[in-house]
XYZ file of C-alpha atoms in Angstrom:
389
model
C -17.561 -60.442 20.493
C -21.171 -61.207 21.116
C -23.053 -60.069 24.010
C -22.237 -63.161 27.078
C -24.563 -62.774 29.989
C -22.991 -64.678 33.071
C -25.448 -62.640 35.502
C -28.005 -65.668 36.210
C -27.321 -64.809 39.837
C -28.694 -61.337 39.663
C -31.754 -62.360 37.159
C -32.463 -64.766 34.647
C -34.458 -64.377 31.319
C -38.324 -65.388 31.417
C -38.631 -68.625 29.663
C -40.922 -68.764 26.775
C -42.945 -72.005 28.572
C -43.687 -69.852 31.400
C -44.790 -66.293 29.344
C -47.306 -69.015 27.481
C -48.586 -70.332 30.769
C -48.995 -66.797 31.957
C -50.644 -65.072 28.735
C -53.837 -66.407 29.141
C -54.119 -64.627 32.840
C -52.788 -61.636 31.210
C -55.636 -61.125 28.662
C -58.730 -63.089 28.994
C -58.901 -64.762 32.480
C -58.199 -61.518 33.828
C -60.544 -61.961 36.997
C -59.568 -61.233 40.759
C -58.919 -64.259 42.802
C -61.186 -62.774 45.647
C -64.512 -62.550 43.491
C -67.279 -65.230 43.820
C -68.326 -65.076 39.965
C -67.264 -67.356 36.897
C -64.215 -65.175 36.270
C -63.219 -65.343 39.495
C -63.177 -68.642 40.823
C -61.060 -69.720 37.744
C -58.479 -67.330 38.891
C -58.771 -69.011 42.745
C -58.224 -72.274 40.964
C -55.187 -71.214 39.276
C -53.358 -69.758 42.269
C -54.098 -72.654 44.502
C -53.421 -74.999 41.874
C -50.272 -73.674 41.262
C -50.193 -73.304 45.284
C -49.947 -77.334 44.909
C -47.390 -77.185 42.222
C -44.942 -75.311 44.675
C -45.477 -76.961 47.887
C -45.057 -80.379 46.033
C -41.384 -79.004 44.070
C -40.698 -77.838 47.672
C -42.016 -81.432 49.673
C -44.427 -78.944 51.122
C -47.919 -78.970 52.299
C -50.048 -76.565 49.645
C -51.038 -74.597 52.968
C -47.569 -73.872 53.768
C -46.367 -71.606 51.135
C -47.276 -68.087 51.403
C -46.909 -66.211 47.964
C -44.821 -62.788 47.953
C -43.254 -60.657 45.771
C -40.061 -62.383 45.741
C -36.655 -62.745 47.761
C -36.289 -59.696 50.025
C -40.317 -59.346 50.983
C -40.080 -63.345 52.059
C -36.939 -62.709 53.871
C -38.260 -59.575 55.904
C -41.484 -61.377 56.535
C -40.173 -64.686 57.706
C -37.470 -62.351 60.013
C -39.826 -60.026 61.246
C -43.310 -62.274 61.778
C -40.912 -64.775 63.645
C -39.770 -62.090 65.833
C -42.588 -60.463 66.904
C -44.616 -63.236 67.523
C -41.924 -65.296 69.596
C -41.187 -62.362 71.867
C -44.978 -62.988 73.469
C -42.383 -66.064 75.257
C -39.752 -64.019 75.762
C -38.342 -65.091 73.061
C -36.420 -61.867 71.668
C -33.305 -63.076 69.953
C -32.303 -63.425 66.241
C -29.038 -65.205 65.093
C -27.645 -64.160 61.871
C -24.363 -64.109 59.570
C -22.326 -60.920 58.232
C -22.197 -62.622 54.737
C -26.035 -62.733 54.624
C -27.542 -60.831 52.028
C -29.182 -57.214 52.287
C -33.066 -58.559 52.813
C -31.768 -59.930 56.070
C -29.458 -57.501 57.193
C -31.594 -54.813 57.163
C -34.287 -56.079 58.709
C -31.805 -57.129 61.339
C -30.722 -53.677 62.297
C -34.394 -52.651 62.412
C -34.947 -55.334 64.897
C -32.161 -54.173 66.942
C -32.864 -50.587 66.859
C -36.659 -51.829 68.065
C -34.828 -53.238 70.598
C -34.785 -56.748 69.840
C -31.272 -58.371 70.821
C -29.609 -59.742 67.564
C -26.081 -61.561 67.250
C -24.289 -61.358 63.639
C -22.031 -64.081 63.293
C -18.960 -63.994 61.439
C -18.369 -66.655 58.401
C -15.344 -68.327 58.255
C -13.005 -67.924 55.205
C -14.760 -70.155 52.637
C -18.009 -67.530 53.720
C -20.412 -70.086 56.217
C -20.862 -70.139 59.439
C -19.696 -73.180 61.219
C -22.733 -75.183 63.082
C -20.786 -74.713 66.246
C -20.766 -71.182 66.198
C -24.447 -71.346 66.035
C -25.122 -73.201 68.854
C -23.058 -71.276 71.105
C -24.620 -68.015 69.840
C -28.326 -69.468 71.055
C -29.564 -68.941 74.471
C -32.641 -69.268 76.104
C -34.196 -66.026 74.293
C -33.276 -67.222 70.791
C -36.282 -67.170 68.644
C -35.055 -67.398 65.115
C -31.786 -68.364 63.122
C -31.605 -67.044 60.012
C -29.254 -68.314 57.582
C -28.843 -68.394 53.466
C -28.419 -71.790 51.696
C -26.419 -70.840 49.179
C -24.440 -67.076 49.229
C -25.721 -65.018 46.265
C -21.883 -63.278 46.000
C -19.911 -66.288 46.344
C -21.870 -69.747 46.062
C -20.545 -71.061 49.370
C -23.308 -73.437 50.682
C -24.106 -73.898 54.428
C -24.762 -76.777 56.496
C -28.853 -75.832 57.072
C -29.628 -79.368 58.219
C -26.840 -79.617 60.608
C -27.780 -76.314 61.787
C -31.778 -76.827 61.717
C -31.011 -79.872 64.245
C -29.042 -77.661 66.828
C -31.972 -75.086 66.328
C -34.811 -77.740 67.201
C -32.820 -79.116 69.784
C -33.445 -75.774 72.113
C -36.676 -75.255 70.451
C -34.988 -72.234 67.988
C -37.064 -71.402 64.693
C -35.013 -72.193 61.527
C -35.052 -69.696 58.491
C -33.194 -70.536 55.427
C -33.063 -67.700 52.223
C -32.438 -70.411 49.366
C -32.859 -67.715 46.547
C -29.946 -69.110 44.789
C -30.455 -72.939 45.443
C -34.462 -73.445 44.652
C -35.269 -74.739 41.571
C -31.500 -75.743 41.001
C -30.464 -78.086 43.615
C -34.199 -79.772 44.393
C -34.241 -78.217 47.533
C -36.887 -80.011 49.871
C -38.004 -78.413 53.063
C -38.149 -81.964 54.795
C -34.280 -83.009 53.830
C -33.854 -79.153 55.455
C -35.290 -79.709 58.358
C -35.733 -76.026 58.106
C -39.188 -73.612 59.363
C -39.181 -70.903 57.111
C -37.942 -70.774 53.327
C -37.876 -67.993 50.648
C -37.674 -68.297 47.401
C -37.721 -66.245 44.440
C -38.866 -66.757 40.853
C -36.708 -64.450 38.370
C -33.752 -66.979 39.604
C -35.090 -69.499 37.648
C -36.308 -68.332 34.786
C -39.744 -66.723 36.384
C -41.325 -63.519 36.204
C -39.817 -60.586 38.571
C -41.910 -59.674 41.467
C -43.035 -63.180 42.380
C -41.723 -66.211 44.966
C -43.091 -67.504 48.293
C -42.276 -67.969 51.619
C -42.512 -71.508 53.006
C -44.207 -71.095 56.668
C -44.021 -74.936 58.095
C -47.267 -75.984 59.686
C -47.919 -74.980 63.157
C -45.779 -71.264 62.718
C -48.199 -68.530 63.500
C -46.839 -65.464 61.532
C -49.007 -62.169 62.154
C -49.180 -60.641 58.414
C -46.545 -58.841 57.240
C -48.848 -56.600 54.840
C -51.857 -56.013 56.206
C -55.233 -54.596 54.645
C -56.599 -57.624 53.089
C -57.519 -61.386 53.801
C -55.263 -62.925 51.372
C -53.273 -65.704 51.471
C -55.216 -67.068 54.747
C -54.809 -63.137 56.167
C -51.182 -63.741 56.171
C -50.707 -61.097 52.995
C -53.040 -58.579 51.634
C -53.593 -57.127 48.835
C -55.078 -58.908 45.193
C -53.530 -61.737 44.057
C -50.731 -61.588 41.161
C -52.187 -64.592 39.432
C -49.860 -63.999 36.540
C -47.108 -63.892 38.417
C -48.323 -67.058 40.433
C -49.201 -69.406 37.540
C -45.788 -68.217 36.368
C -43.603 -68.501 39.266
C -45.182 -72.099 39.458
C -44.290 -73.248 35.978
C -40.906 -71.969 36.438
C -40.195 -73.469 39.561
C -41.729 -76.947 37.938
C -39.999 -76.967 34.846
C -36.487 -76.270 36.601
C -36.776 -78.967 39.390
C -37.761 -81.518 36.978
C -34.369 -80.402 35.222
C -31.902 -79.701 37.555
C -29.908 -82.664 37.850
C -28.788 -82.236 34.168
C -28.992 -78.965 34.240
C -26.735 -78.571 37.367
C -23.944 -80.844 35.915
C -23.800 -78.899 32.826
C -23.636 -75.719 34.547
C -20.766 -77.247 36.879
C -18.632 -78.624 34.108
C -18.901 -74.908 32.923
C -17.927 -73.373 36.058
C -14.396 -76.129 36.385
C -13.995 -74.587 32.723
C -14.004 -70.848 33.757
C -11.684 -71.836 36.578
C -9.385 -73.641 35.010
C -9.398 -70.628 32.188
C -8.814 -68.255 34.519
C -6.339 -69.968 36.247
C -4.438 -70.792 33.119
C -4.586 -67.039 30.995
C -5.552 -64.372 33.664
C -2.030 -63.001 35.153
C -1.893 -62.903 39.199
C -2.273 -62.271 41.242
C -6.053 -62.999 42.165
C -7.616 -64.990 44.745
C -10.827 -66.947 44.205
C -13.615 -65.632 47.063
C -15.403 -68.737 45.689
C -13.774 -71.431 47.763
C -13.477 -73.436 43.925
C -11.102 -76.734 45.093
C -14.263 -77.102 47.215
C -17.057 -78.579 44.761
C -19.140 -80.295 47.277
C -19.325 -76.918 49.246
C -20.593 -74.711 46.663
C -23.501 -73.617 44.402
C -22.462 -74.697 40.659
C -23.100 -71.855 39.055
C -20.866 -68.717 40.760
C -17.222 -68.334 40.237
C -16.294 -64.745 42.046
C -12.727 -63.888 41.925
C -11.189 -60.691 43.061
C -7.663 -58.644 41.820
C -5.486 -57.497 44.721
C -3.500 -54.414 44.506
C -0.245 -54.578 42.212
C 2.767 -52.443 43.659
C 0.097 -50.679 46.008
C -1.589 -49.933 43.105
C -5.513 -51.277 43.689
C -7.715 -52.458 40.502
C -10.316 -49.988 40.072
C -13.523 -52.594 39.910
C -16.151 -50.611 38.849
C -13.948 -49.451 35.447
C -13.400 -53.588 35.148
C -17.338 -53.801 35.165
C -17.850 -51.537 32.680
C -14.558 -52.491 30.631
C -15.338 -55.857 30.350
C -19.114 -54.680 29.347
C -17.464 -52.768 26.736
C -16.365 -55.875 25.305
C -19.470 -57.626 25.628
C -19.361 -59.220 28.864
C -22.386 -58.920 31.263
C -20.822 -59.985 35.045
C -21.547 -57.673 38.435
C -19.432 -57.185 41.149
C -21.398 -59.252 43.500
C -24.851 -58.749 44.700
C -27.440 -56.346 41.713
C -28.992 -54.749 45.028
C -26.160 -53.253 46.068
C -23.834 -53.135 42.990
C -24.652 -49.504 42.497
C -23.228 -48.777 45.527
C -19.382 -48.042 45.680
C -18.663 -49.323 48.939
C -16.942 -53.147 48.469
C -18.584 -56.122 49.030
C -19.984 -56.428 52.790
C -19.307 -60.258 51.934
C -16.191 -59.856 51.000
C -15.260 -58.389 53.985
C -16.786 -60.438 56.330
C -14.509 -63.001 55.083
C -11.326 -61.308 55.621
C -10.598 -59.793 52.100
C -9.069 -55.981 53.073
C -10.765 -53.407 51.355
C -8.769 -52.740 48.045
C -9.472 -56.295 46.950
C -13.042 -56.935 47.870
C -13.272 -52.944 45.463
C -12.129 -55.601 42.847
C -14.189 -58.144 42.493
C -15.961 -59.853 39.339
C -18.675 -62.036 40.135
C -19.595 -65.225 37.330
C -22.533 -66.683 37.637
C -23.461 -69.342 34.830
C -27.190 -70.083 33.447
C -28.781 -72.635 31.383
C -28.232 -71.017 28.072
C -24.123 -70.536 28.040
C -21.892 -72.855 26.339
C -18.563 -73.494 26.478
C -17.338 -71.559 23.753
C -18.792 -68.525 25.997
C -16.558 -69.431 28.525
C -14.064 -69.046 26.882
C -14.637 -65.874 25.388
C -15.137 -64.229 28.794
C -12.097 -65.502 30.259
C -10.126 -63.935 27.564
C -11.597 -60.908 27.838
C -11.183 -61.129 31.569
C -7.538 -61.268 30.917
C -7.215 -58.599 28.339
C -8.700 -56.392 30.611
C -6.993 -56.832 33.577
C -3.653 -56.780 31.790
C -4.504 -53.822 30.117
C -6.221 -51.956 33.217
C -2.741 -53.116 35.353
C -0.532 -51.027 32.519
C-alpha cells in the first residue's frame, strides 16, 4: 500500500502557507532583529508582529509570550525560572504527574537532586490526575504545578481549569504543557486560568525548532539562556525570525480551522476504533480511554497487545513490521521511542510491563482520509495475527 503517516503527534509536515510566509526572511530580509538599520528594524517588526499574532490565538497579551525553540526548552524554562525565583519565599515545592512527558520529568529530577522538594503524582487509569489529588499534594512551600493539557502518548485531557483554581486558591503558580492541544482545540490562556503555557510549532504544521512560552503578566522569570537581551532579557541569543513569522502563521492558520478540522479528525479516530475493534483479534486494551470522547484529544488512538499464552508481542518488530507495509505509527512518545524501555506512561497507569513493550500509538492529522484508516487497521491486523503465529 501507499505510505500512511498517522505520526501528527510526533511531527507534522510544514505547510506550504507557512514556508511562503517564511521565504522572504530566508533570503532577502535576512537582517538581525537586534540591529538599528533599515534591514533590521523590518526584522523587529516581523517578530513582534507575529508576537501579536500569538498572544491574540492564545487570548494573550503580546508581552506575555516568550519565543523558544519549541516544547521541551518552554517546559524546562517555565519549570525551572518558576522554581528558582519562588524559593526567594520559601517557596521550594513543585507538583507534578508520572504520565508527564520527558521535558518535565527531567527537569524535575534535576530540581530534586538541587535539592528542591518535588511530589510526582500518580494518574489514575484513564492517565490524569484527579484535581483532588492536587490539592492535597500542595502545602505551604508549593511554588509551581505543572501539568500537560493533553498527554502526547495517550490523548487523555486534564482538568487545567479545575486545577488552576485550587492552585490560585493557596497562591500556587499554574504551568500547563499544551503541545498537543494548541492550535487544535483554541486553547485560550484566560478559559485556563493557567500562568505558564508552552507550545510548540512542528505540532501544527510549523517549522521545527520554534514555539513560545506564555509567561502571564506579573511572573518574574530570571532567563533561562542567558548572554543576550532578547526577548525583554528573558532569552538570549539572535532572534529566529524565520522560525517566528512561521510559527505565527501556523499557529493562525490552525486556530482559525480547528473546529472543522477537529471534527474531521474525530470522526476519523471513532473510525480507527471501531476498525480495530471489529478486525484486530484480542486481546488488546485501548490505553486511550476511547468510550470517553469528551476526555480526550481527537486525534490519538494508542492501543497496546498483551501477552498471548505468556508469550509477549515484541513492539518494536510491530513498529517496524507495520512500516514494512507502509504504515508510519510510534510506540508512544518520538523522544523516547528509541529507547527500549516501555512506555513510562504506560506504566504509570497500571499497564505491567509486557504490554506497555507493545504498544502502537495513532495519531491522526489534517491530511488522512478515511480510506487511510482503513488501510492501517488492516494492516494492524495482519500483523499482529501474523507476529502472534
Amino acid at each position: 500500500m501507499d505510505r500512511i503517516y498517522l505520526d501528527h503527534a510526533a511531527t507534522t509536515p510544514l505547510a506550504p502557507e507557512v514556508l511562503d510566509a517564511m521565504l522572504p526572511h530566508l533570503r532577502e530580509q535576512y537582517g538581525n532583529a537586534s540591529s538599528v538599520h533599515q534591514m533590521g528594524r523590518q526584522a523587529r517588526f516581523a517578530v513582534e508582529e507575529s508576537r501579536e499574532r500569538v498572544a491574540h490565538c492564545l487570548g494573550a497579551e503580546p508581552g506575555e509570550i516568550v519565543f523558544t525553540s519549541g516544547g521541551t526548552e518552554s517546559d524546562n524554562f517555565a519549570i525551572k525560572g518558576a522554581l528558582a525565583s519562588r524559593s526567594t519565599d520559601g517557596r521550594t515545592h513543585l507538583v507534578t504527574s508520572a504520565a508527564e512527558h520527558e521535558a518535565v520529568l527531567r527537569p524535575a529530577e534535576r530540581l530534586e537532586a538541587d535539592g528542591y522538594d518535588v511530589t510526582i503524582l500518580t494518574p489514575e487509569e484513564r492517565g490524569a490526575v484527579r484535581p483532588q489529588h492536587v490539592e492535597e499534594a500542595i502545602t505551604a512551600e508549593t511554588a509551581l504545578v505543572s501539568l500537560m493539557h493533553a498527554n502526547n502518548e495517550i490523548g487523555t485531557l486534564t482538568s487545567i481549569r479545575e486545577i488552576a483554581d485550587i492552585c490560585h486558591e493557596q497562591d500556587v503558580w499554574l504551568h500547563c504543557d499544551a503541545v498537543q492541544t494548541a492550535g487544535l482545540l483554541g486553547v485560550d490562556v484566560q478559559d485556563l486560568g493557567i500562568d505558564l503555557m508552552s507550545v510548540s510549532g512542528h505540532k501544527f504544521y510549523g517549522p521545527k525548532g520554534t514555539g513560545c512560552l506564555y509567561v502571564r503578566g506579573g511572573i518574574d522569570l530570571g532567563p533561562l539562556v542567558e548572554g543576550g537581551s532578547q526577548e525583554r532579557d528573558r532569552r538570549g541569543g539572535t532572534e529566529n525570525v524565520p522560525g517566528v513569522v512561521g510559527f505565527a502563521e501556523a499557529l493562525e492558520h490552525a486556530v482559525n480551522a480547528s473546529e472543522e478540522r477537529v471534527d474531521r479528525i474525530a470522526t476519523l479516530r471513532d473510525r480507527l476504533v471501531d476498525g480495530i475493534r471489529e478486525k484486530v483479534d484480542p486481546p488488546f486494551v485501548f490505553n486511550t480511554p476511547v468510550d470517553q470522547p469528551d476526555a480526550i484529544a481527537p486525534h490519538i488512538v494508542n492501543v497496546s497487545f498483551p501477552p498471548v499464552d505468556d508469550r509477549p508481542l515484541d513492539g518494536e518488530m510491530l513498529i517496524l513490521n507495520l512500516d514494512m507495509q507502509g504504515l508510519m505509527v510510534s510506540a508512544g512518545s518520538a523522544c523516547t521511542s528509541g529507547a527500549m524501555e516501555p512506555s513510562h506512561v504506560l506504566s504509570a497507569i497500571g499497564r505491567d510491563r509486557a504490554t506497555a513493550s507493545a504498544a502502537v500509538r495513532f495519531s491522526l492529522g489534517r491530511s488522512n482520509t478515511e480510506d487511510e484508516i482503513d488501510a492501517a487497521v488492516d494492516a494492524l491486523a495482519s500483523t499482529v495475527t501474523r507476529m502472534r503465529r
